Coordinates of C-alpha atoms in Angstrom, one line a residue:
M1 CA -76.0 79.4 0.5
E2 CA -74.3 76.3 -0.8
K3 CA -70.6 76.4 -1.6
I4 CA -69.5 76.1 -5.2
V5 CA -66.4 74.0 -5.8
I6 CA -64.0 73.4 -8.7
T7 CA -63.5 69.7 -9.4
G8 CA -61.7 69.6 -12.8
M9 CA -59.7 71.7 -15.2
G10 CA -58.3 71.5 -18.7
V11 CA -55.8 73.8 -20.3
L12 CA -54.4 74.5 -23.7
S13 CA -51.8 77.4 -23.8
A14 CA -48.4 78.3 -24.9
A15 CA -47.2 77.4 -21.4
G16 CA -48.6 73.8 -21.7
S17 CA -51.4 71.6 -23.0
T18 CA -52.3 70.2 -19.6
P19 CA -52.3 71.6 -16.1
R20 CA -49.2 69.6 -15.3
E21 CA -47.3 71.0 -18.2
M22 CA -48.5 74.5 -17.5
W23 CA -47.3 74.3 -13.8
A24 CA -43.9 73.0 -14.9
C25 CA -43.5 76.1 -17.1
L26 CA -44.9 78.6 -14.6
A27 CA -43.0 77.3 -11.6
S28 CA -39.7 77.5 -13.6
G29 CA -40.4 81.1 -14.7
R30 CA -39.8 80.1 -18.3
G31 CA -41.2 82.3 -21.0
A32 CA -43.2 80.2 -23.6
T33 CA -43.9 82.9 -26.2
G34 CA -42.0 82.7 -29.5
P35 CA -41.9 83.5 -33.2
V36 CA -45.2 83.5 -35.1
T37 CA -45.7 80.4 -37.3
R38 CA -49.4 80.6 -38.2
V39 CA -49.1 83.9 -40.1
D40 CA -46.4 85.0 -42.6
P41 CA -44.0 86.8 -40.3
Q42 CA -42.8 89.0 -43.3
R43 CA -46.1 90.8 -43.0
L44 CA -45.8 91.5 -39.3
A45 CA -44.0 94.3 -37.5
H46 CA -44.1 92.3 -34.2
N47 CA -43.1 88.7 -34.8
V48 CA -43.9 87.1 -31.4
C49 CA -47.0 85.4 -30.0
G50 CA -48.1 82.7 -27.6
E51 CA -49.1 79.7 -29.9
V52 CA -50.4 76.4 -28.7
R53 CA -47.6 74.4 -30.3
G54 CA -48.1 70.9 -31.7
F55 CA -51.9 71.0 -31.5
D56 CA -53.2 68.4 -34.1
P57 CA -57.0 68.4 -34.6
S58 CA -56.8 64.9 -36.1
Q59 CA -55.8 63.6 -32.7
H60 CA -59.1 64.8 -31.2
F61 CA -61.7 64.9 -34.0
G62 CA -63.0 63.0 -37.0
K63 CA -64.9 64.4 -39.9
E64 CA -66.8 66.8 -37.6
V65 CA -63.6 69.0 -37.6
D66 CA -65.0 70.6 -40.8
V67 CA -67.5 72.5 -38.8
L68 CA -65.1 73.5 -35.9
D69 CA -63.0 76.6 -36.0
R70 CA -59.7 76.4 -34.1
F71 CA -61.2 78.3 -31.1
A72 CA -64.1 75.8 -30.8
Q73 CA -61.6 72.9 -31.1
F74 CA -59.7 74.3 -28.2
A75 CA -62.9 74.6 -26.1
V76 CA -64.0 71.0 -26.7
V77 CA -60.5 69.5 -26.0
C78 CA -60.3 71.5 -22.7
A79 CA -63.8 70.4 -21.7
R80 CA -62.8 66.8 -22.2
Q81 CA -59.7 67.3 -20.1
A82 CA -61.7 68.9 -17.4
L83 CA -64.3 66.2 -17.3
A84 CA -61.6 63.5 -17.1
D85 CA -59.8 65.5 -14.3
A86 CA -63.1 65.7 -12.4
G87 CA -63.7 61.9 -12.7
L88 CA -66.7 62.4 -14.9
G89 CA -67.5 60.4 -18.0
R90 CA -67.5 62.0 -21.5
R91 CA -71.4 62.1 -21.7
F92 CA -73.9 63.3 -19.2
G93 CA -77.2 61.5 -18.6
V94 CA -75.9 58.0 -19.3
N95 CA -74.8 55.1 -17.1
G96 CA -76.3 56.6 -14.0
G97 CA -74.2 59.8 -14.3
P98 CA -75.5 63.3 -13.5
P99 CA -78.8 64.2 -15.2
A100 CA -78.0 66.1 -18.5
R101 CA -80.7 68.7 -17.8
R102 CA -78.8 69.7 -14.6
V103 CA -75.6 70.4 -16.4
G104 CA -74.9 73.6 -18.3
V105 CA -72.1 75.2 -20.3
V106 CA -70.9 78.8 -20.4
T107 CA -67.9 79.9 -22.4
G108 CA -66.3 83.2 -23.1
T109 CA -64.6 84.4 -26.3
A110 CA -63.6 87.8 -27.6
L111 CA -63.3 87.0 -31.3
G112 CA -65.1 83.7 -31.9
G113 CA -64.2 82.0 -35.2
V114 CA -62.0 84.7 -36.4
E115 CA -59.6 82.3 -38.2
S116 CA -62.5 81.0 -40.3
E117 CA -63.7 84.6 -40.9
D118 CA -60.2 85.7 -41.9
H119 CA -59.9 82.8 -44.4
G120 CA -63.4 83.3 -45.8
F121 CA -63.0 87.0 -46.4
H122 CA -59.6 86.4 -48.0
Q123 CA -61.2 84.0 -50.4
L124 CA -64.0 86.5 -51.1
Y125 CA -62.1 89.7 -51.5
A126 CA -58.6 88.7 -52.5
R127 CA -59.4 85.7 -54.7
N128 CA -62.8 86.8 -55.9
A129 CA -64.6 83.6 -54.7
T130 CA -68.3 83.5 -55.6
R131 CA -69.3 81.6 -52.5
L132 CA -68.0 80.8 -49.1
H133 CA -67.6 77.5 -47.3
P134 CA -71.1 76.2 -46.4
F135 CA -70.1 75.9 -42.7
S136 CA -68.8 79.5 -42.5
I137 CA -71.5 80.7 -40.1
P138 CA -71.4 77.7 -37.8
R139 CA -67.6 78.0 -37.6
M140 CA -67.6 81.8 -37.0
M141 CA -70.4 82.2 -34.5
F142 CA -69.4 83.2 -31.0
N143 CA -71.5 80.5 -29.3
A144 CA -69.8 77.7 -31.3
G145 CA -67.5 76.8 -28.4
T146 CA -70.5 76.5 -26.0
S147 CA -72.6 74.6 -28.5
H148 CA -69.9 72.1 -29.4
V149 CA -69.1 71.5 -25.8
S150 CA -72.8 70.9 -25.1
M151 CA -73.1 68.5 -28.0
D152 CA -69.9 66.7 -27.2
T153 CA -70.8 66.1 -23.5
G154 CA -74.6 65.9 -23.8
A155 CA -75.1 68.8 -21.4
Q156 CA -78.7 70.0 -21.8
G157 CA -79.0 72.6 -19.0
V158 CA -78.7 76.4 -19.2
S159 CA -75.9 77.2 -21.7
F160 CA -74.7 80.4 -23.4
A161 CA -71.7 82.4 -24.6
V162 CA -70.2 85.6 -23.2
S163 CA -68.2 88.2 -25.2
T164 CA -66.7 91.0 -23.1
A165 CA -63.2 91.3 -24.7
C166 CA -60.5 90.0 -22.4
A167 CA -62.8 89.6 -19.5
S168 CA -65.1 87.2 -21.5
S169 CA -64.2 83.9 -19.8
T170 CA -63.9 85.4 -16.4
H171 CA -67.5 86.7 -16.8
A172 CA -68.4 83.2 -18.1
I173 CA -67.0 81.4 -15.1
G174 CA -68.6 84.0 -12.7
E175 CA -72.0 83.7 -14.3
A176 CA -71.8 79.9 -14.1
W177 CA -71.0 80.3 -10.4
R178 CA -74.0 82.5 -10.0
L179 CA -76.3 80.0 -11.8
L180 CA -75.1 77.2 -9.5
R181 CA -75.7 79.4 -6.4
L182 CA -79.3 80.1 -7.7
G183 CA -80.0 76.4 -8.0
A184 CA -80.3 76.5 -11.8
A185 CA -77.8 73.6 -12.3
D186 CA -75.8 71.1 -10.3
I187 CA -72.7 71.1 -12.6
M188 CA -71.5 73.7 -15.0
L189 CA -68.7 73.5 -17.6
A190 CA -67.3 77.0 -17.8
G191 CA -64.3 78.7 -19.3
G192 CA -63.3 80.2 -22.6
A193 CA -61.4 79.9 -25.8
D194 CA -59.8 82.2 -28.5
A195 CA -57.6 81.6 -31.5
P196 CA -56.7 85.1 -32.7
I197 CA -53.4 84.3 -34.4
T198 CA -54.5 85.7 -37.8
L199 CA -53.1 88.4 -40.1
G200 CA -56.1 90.6 -39.6
V201 CA -56.1 90.4 -35.8
F202 CA -52.4 91.0 -35.7
K203 CA -52.5 94.0 -37.9
A204 CA -55.4 95.5 -35.9
W205 CA -53.4 95.2 -32.7
E206 CA -50.3 96.6 -34.3
A207 CA -52.3 99.6 -35.3
M208 CA -53.1 100.2 -31.6
R209 CA -49.4 100.3 -30.8
V210 CA -49.6 98.1 -27.7
L211 CA -47.9 95.0 -28.9
A212 CA -44.4 94.2 -27.5
P213 CA -41.6 93.8 -30.0
A214 CA -39.9 90.4 -30.1
G215 CA -36.5 91.7 -29.4
A216 CA -33.5 89.4 -29.2
N217 CA -35.5 86.9 -27.1
P218 CA -39.1 86.4 -28.1
A219 CA -39.7 84.3 -24.9
A220 CA -39.0 87.5 -22.8
A221 CA -41.0 90.0 -24.9
C222 CA -43.7 90.4 -22.3
R223 CA -42.5 92.2 -19.1
P224 CA -45.4 93.1 -16.9
F225 CA -44.7 95.6 -14.1
S226 CA -41.1 96.2 -15.3
A227 CA -40.1 99.8 -15.9
D228 CA -39.1 98.9 -19.4
R229 CA -42.3 97.0 -20.3
A230 CA -43.2 97.5 -23.9
G231 CA -46.6 96.0 -24.5
L232 CA -48.6 92.8 -24.6
V233 CA -47.9 89.6 -26.5
L234 CA -50.9 88.2 -28.4
A235 CA -51.7 84.6 -27.7
E236 CA -54.3 81.8 -28.2
G237 CA -55.6 79.0 -26.1
S238 CA -58.4 77.8 -23.8
A239 CA -59.2 76.6 -20.3
M240 CA -62.3 74.9 -19.1
F241 CA -63.4 74.0 -15.5
V242 CA -65.9 71.7 -13.9
L243 CA -67.9 73.8 -11.3
E244 CA -70.4 72.1 -9.1
T245 CA -72.3 72.5 -5.9
E246 CA -70.5 71.1 -2.9
S247 CA -73.3 68.6 -2.4
S248 CA -73.0 67.3 -5.9
A249 CA -69.2 66.9 -5.5
R250 CA -69.6 65.1 -2.2
R251 CA -72.4 62.9 -3.5
R252 CA -70.1 61.5 -6.2
G253 CA -66.9 61.5 -4.0
A254 CA -65.1 64.0 -6.2
R255 CA -61.7 65.4 -5.5
I256 CA -62.1 69.1 -4.9
L257 CA -59.4 71.4 -6.2
A258 CA -60.7 74.6 -4.5
E259 CA -63.8 76.5 -3.6
L260 CA -64.9 79.1 -6.1
A261 CA -65.8 81.5 -3.3
G262 CA -66.6 84.8 -4.9
Y263 CA -67.2 86.8 -8.1
G264 CA -67.2 90.5 -8.8
A265 CA -68.0 92.5 -12.0
S266 CA -68.1 96.2 -12.8
A267 CA -67.9 98.7 -15.6
D268 CA -65.7 101.8 -15.7
A269 CA -68.2 103.8 -17.7
G270 CA -65.3 105.7 -19.0
H271 CA -62.8 105.4 -21.9
I272 CA -63.1 102.6 -24.5
T273 CA -59.4 101.6 -24.1
Q274 CA -57.9 103.3 -21.1
P275 CA -58.5 101.6 -17.8
A276 CA -59.8 103.5 -14.7
L277 CA -59.1 102.9 -11.0
D278 CA -62.6 102.7 -9.7
G279 CA -63.9 99.9 -11.9
P280 CA -61.2 97.3 -11.2
L281 CA -61.3 98.3 -7.5
A282 CA -65.1 97.8 -7.3
A283 CA -64.8 94.3 -9.0
M284 CA -62.1 93.2 -6.6
R285 CA -64.0 94.5 -3.7
E286 CA -67.2 92.7 -4.7
A287 CA -65.4 89.4 -5.3
M288 CA -63.9 89.5 -1.9
E289 CA -67.1 90.6 -0.2
S290 CA -69.1 87.8 -1.9
A291 CA -66.4 85.4 -0.8
Q292 CA -66.4 86.9 2.8
L293 CA -62.7 87.5 2.5
N294 CA -60.8 90.2 4.3
P295 CA -57.5 91.6 3.0
A296 CA -55.7 89.6 5.7
D297 CA -57.2 86.4 4.3
L298 CA -55.7 86.8 0.8
D299 CA -52.2 85.6 -0.1
Y300 CA -52.0 85.7 -3.9
I301 CA -53.3 87.6 -6.9
N302 CA -52.9 86.5 -10.5
A303 CA -53.1 90.0 -12.0
H304 CA -54.5 90.9 -15.4
G305 CA -50.9 92.2 -15.9
T306 CA -50.8 92.7 -19.7
G307 CA -47.4 94.4 -19.8
T308 CA -48.7 97.8 -21.1
K309 CA -47.7 100.9 -19.3
L310 CA -51.2 102.1 -18.3
N311 CA -52.8 98.7 -17.5
D312 CA -50.1 97.6 -15.1
S313 CA -49.8 100.9 -13.2
T314 CA -53.6 101.2 -12.8
E315 CA -54.1 97.7 -11.6
C316 CA -51.3 98.1 -9.0
A317 CA -52.9 101.3 -7.8
A318 CA -56.2 99.5 -7.4
I319 CA -54.6 96.7 -5.5
R320 CA -52.9 99.2 -3.2
E321 CA -56.1 101.0 -2.6
L322 CA -58.0 97.8 -1.8
F323 CA -55.5 96.2 0.5
G324 CA -54.0 99.3 2.2
P325 CA -51.2 98.3 4.6
E326 CA -51.7 94.6 3.6
A327 CA -50.8 95.3 -0.1
G328 CA -47.1 94.5 0.4
R329 CA -47.8 91.2 2.0
V330 CA -49.8 89.7 -0.9
S331 CA -47.9 87.9 -3.7
V332 CA -48.8 89.3 -7.1
S333 CA -47.8 88.0 -10.5
S334 CA -48.8 88.1 -14.1
T335 CA -48.5 84.7 -15.8
K336 CA -49.1 86.4 -19.1
S337 CA -45.4 87.1 -19.0
M338 CA -45.0 83.4 -19.9
H339 CA -48.0 82.4 -21.9
G340 CA -49.1 85.7 -23.5
H341 CA -52.5 87.4 -23.6
A342 CA -55.1 85.0 -25.1
M343 CA -57.8 87.6 -25.5
G344 CA -61.2 86.3 -24.4
A345 CA -59.7 83.0 -23.2
S346 CA -57.2 84.9 -20.9
G347 CA -59.4 85.0 -17.8
A348 CA -59.9 81.2 -17.9
I349 CA -56.3 80.5 -18.6
D350 CA -55.4 83.0 -15.8
L351 CA -57.6 81.0 -13.3
A352 CA -55.5 77.9 -13.7
P353 CA -52.3 79.4 -12.0
P354 CA -54.1 80.3 -8.8
L355 CA -55.6 76.8 -8.6
L356 CA -52.2 75.3 -9.2
A357 CA -50.6 77.7 -6.7
I358 CA -53.0 76.6 -4.0
A359 CA -52.3 72.9 -4.9
H360 CA -48.5 73.5 -4.7
Q361 CA -48.6 76.2 -2.0
T362 CA -46.3 78.2 -4.3
A363 CA -46.8 81.6 -5.9
P364 CA -45.8 81.6 -9.6
P365 CA -43.6 84.4 -10.8
T366 CA -43.8 87.3 -13.1
A367 CA -41.2 86.2 -15.6
N368 CA -38.9 88.5 -17.6
F369 CA -38.8 91.1 -14.8
T370 CA -35.9 93.6 -15.3
F371 CA -36.1 96.5 -12.9
P372 CA -38.9 98.0 -10.8
D373 CA -41.3 100.7 -11.8
P374 CA -42.3 103.0 -8.8
A375 CA -45.9 103.0 -10.2
C376 CA -46.0 99.2 -9.7
N377 CA -44.7 99.1 -6.1
L378 CA -46.0 95.7 -5.1
D379 CA -44.5 92.3 -4.5
V380 CA -44.7 91.2 -8.1
T381 CA -42.9 87.9 -7.4
P382 CA -40.1 88.7 -9.9
N383 CA -38.6 85.8 -12.0
Q384 CA -38.7 83.0 -9.5
S385 CA -41.6 81.1 -8.0
R386 CA -41.9 81.4 -4.2
P387 CA -43.1 78.7 -1.8
R388 CA -45.6 80.2 0.7
E389 CA -49.0 79.6 2.3
I390 CA -51.8 80.3 -0.1
R391 CA -55.2 80.2 1.6
A392 CA -57.1 82.3 -0.9
A393 CA -56.4 84.1 -4.2
L394 CA -57.9 86.5 -6.8
S395 CA -57.8 86.3 -10.6
N396 CA -58.3 89.6 -12.3
S397 CA -59.6 90.4 -15.8
F398 CA -59.9 94.1 -16.9
A399 CA -61.1 94.4 -20.5
F400 CA -61.1 97.1 -23.2
G401 CA -64.4 98.8 -23.0
G402 CA -64.0 99.2 -19.2
L403 CA -65.6 95.8 -18.3
N404 CA -64.1 94.2 -15.3
A405 CA -64.4 90.7 -13.7
V406 CA -62.7 89.1 -10.8
L407 CA -62.8 85.6 -9.3
A408 CA -62.0 84.6 -5.7
I409 CA -60.9 81.1 -4.9
R410 CA -60.3 79.5 -1.5
R411 CA -58.3 76.4 -0.4
Y412 CA -60.7 73.5 0.3
P413 CA -61.4 72.8 3.1
A414 CA -60.9 76.4 4.3

């Protein structure tokens, strides 16, 4: 079966608004989370998040911005970045470019246009408005990111949206990979976006008691794998990737960033919020088997690593179970320690660090690490990036609801 390769990526995150900016942040181990500015902090118990700072929609959109929620804006901007990075034009099906019918779009989101929903419901319930904005539905719908990327690029192939909590965009990328392998497209734009920095979302997460307090240094609030970890940091952002068949990439002389070699997905079929061991283990195993990778072939894992007590210890146990004696050799890190947890966009944002790690042959660190937890007894790359050979890597996403997705990438050529 033909190889699927990644030829372009675009990123918007607290850690940077381009892949270059993101790598500079990750390689330095610098936390990029900070005080909340998009919500009145006086109404929050946890005044820290990972915002995309300095994002100005007017630099990217004209009057069409009226129909675009912030999450869809992110998706379109990242798709444009990815196309430029892949050496493709802004529109498919013109000037001898790839046929539009052979290009599809799959995006993931956990919350869709929640900022527009939050604003509309405030107008309705708090201010007694008699009608909502006429574009409320187009702004709120979960497929808005996919639809606007399709319209912006002219992609006319198989396109849809995925919503599986914080595994959404990993599932989206994995299903795009599957479609390419089945021959349903030649090129897919895949990734995800979420913009959950709203009062309603913050208060809902506070009620679950899993958010990390800001403390004296909001940039160090998220401490995955540390014994004193205190929870996750809510974030926003997007990442989009150009995936294509190897023959498509070679035909147009594209630069290949890496091979997207495997994909695994599973369900815990257990608790709605508490992770299990077997589901993540099955997804990692399937990703490696589909990529034809053995434990000895893998050098780096970008963990789901939320910074919550149960998630981190369960994920580490699954990694130890999968890799056995090889577990201590693999570099593991959670880049959420620097950019926060961007909900349904997190899987796509988390795929960028392994791609950059392969490009730079350096494992990015788990920032803000204080002292070890015996339940997380792995090489979690504490605080400093580490030059090393990286031939293949995994990117893990383990969502509420027990839905798991894992991507495997390999250096190209192998």
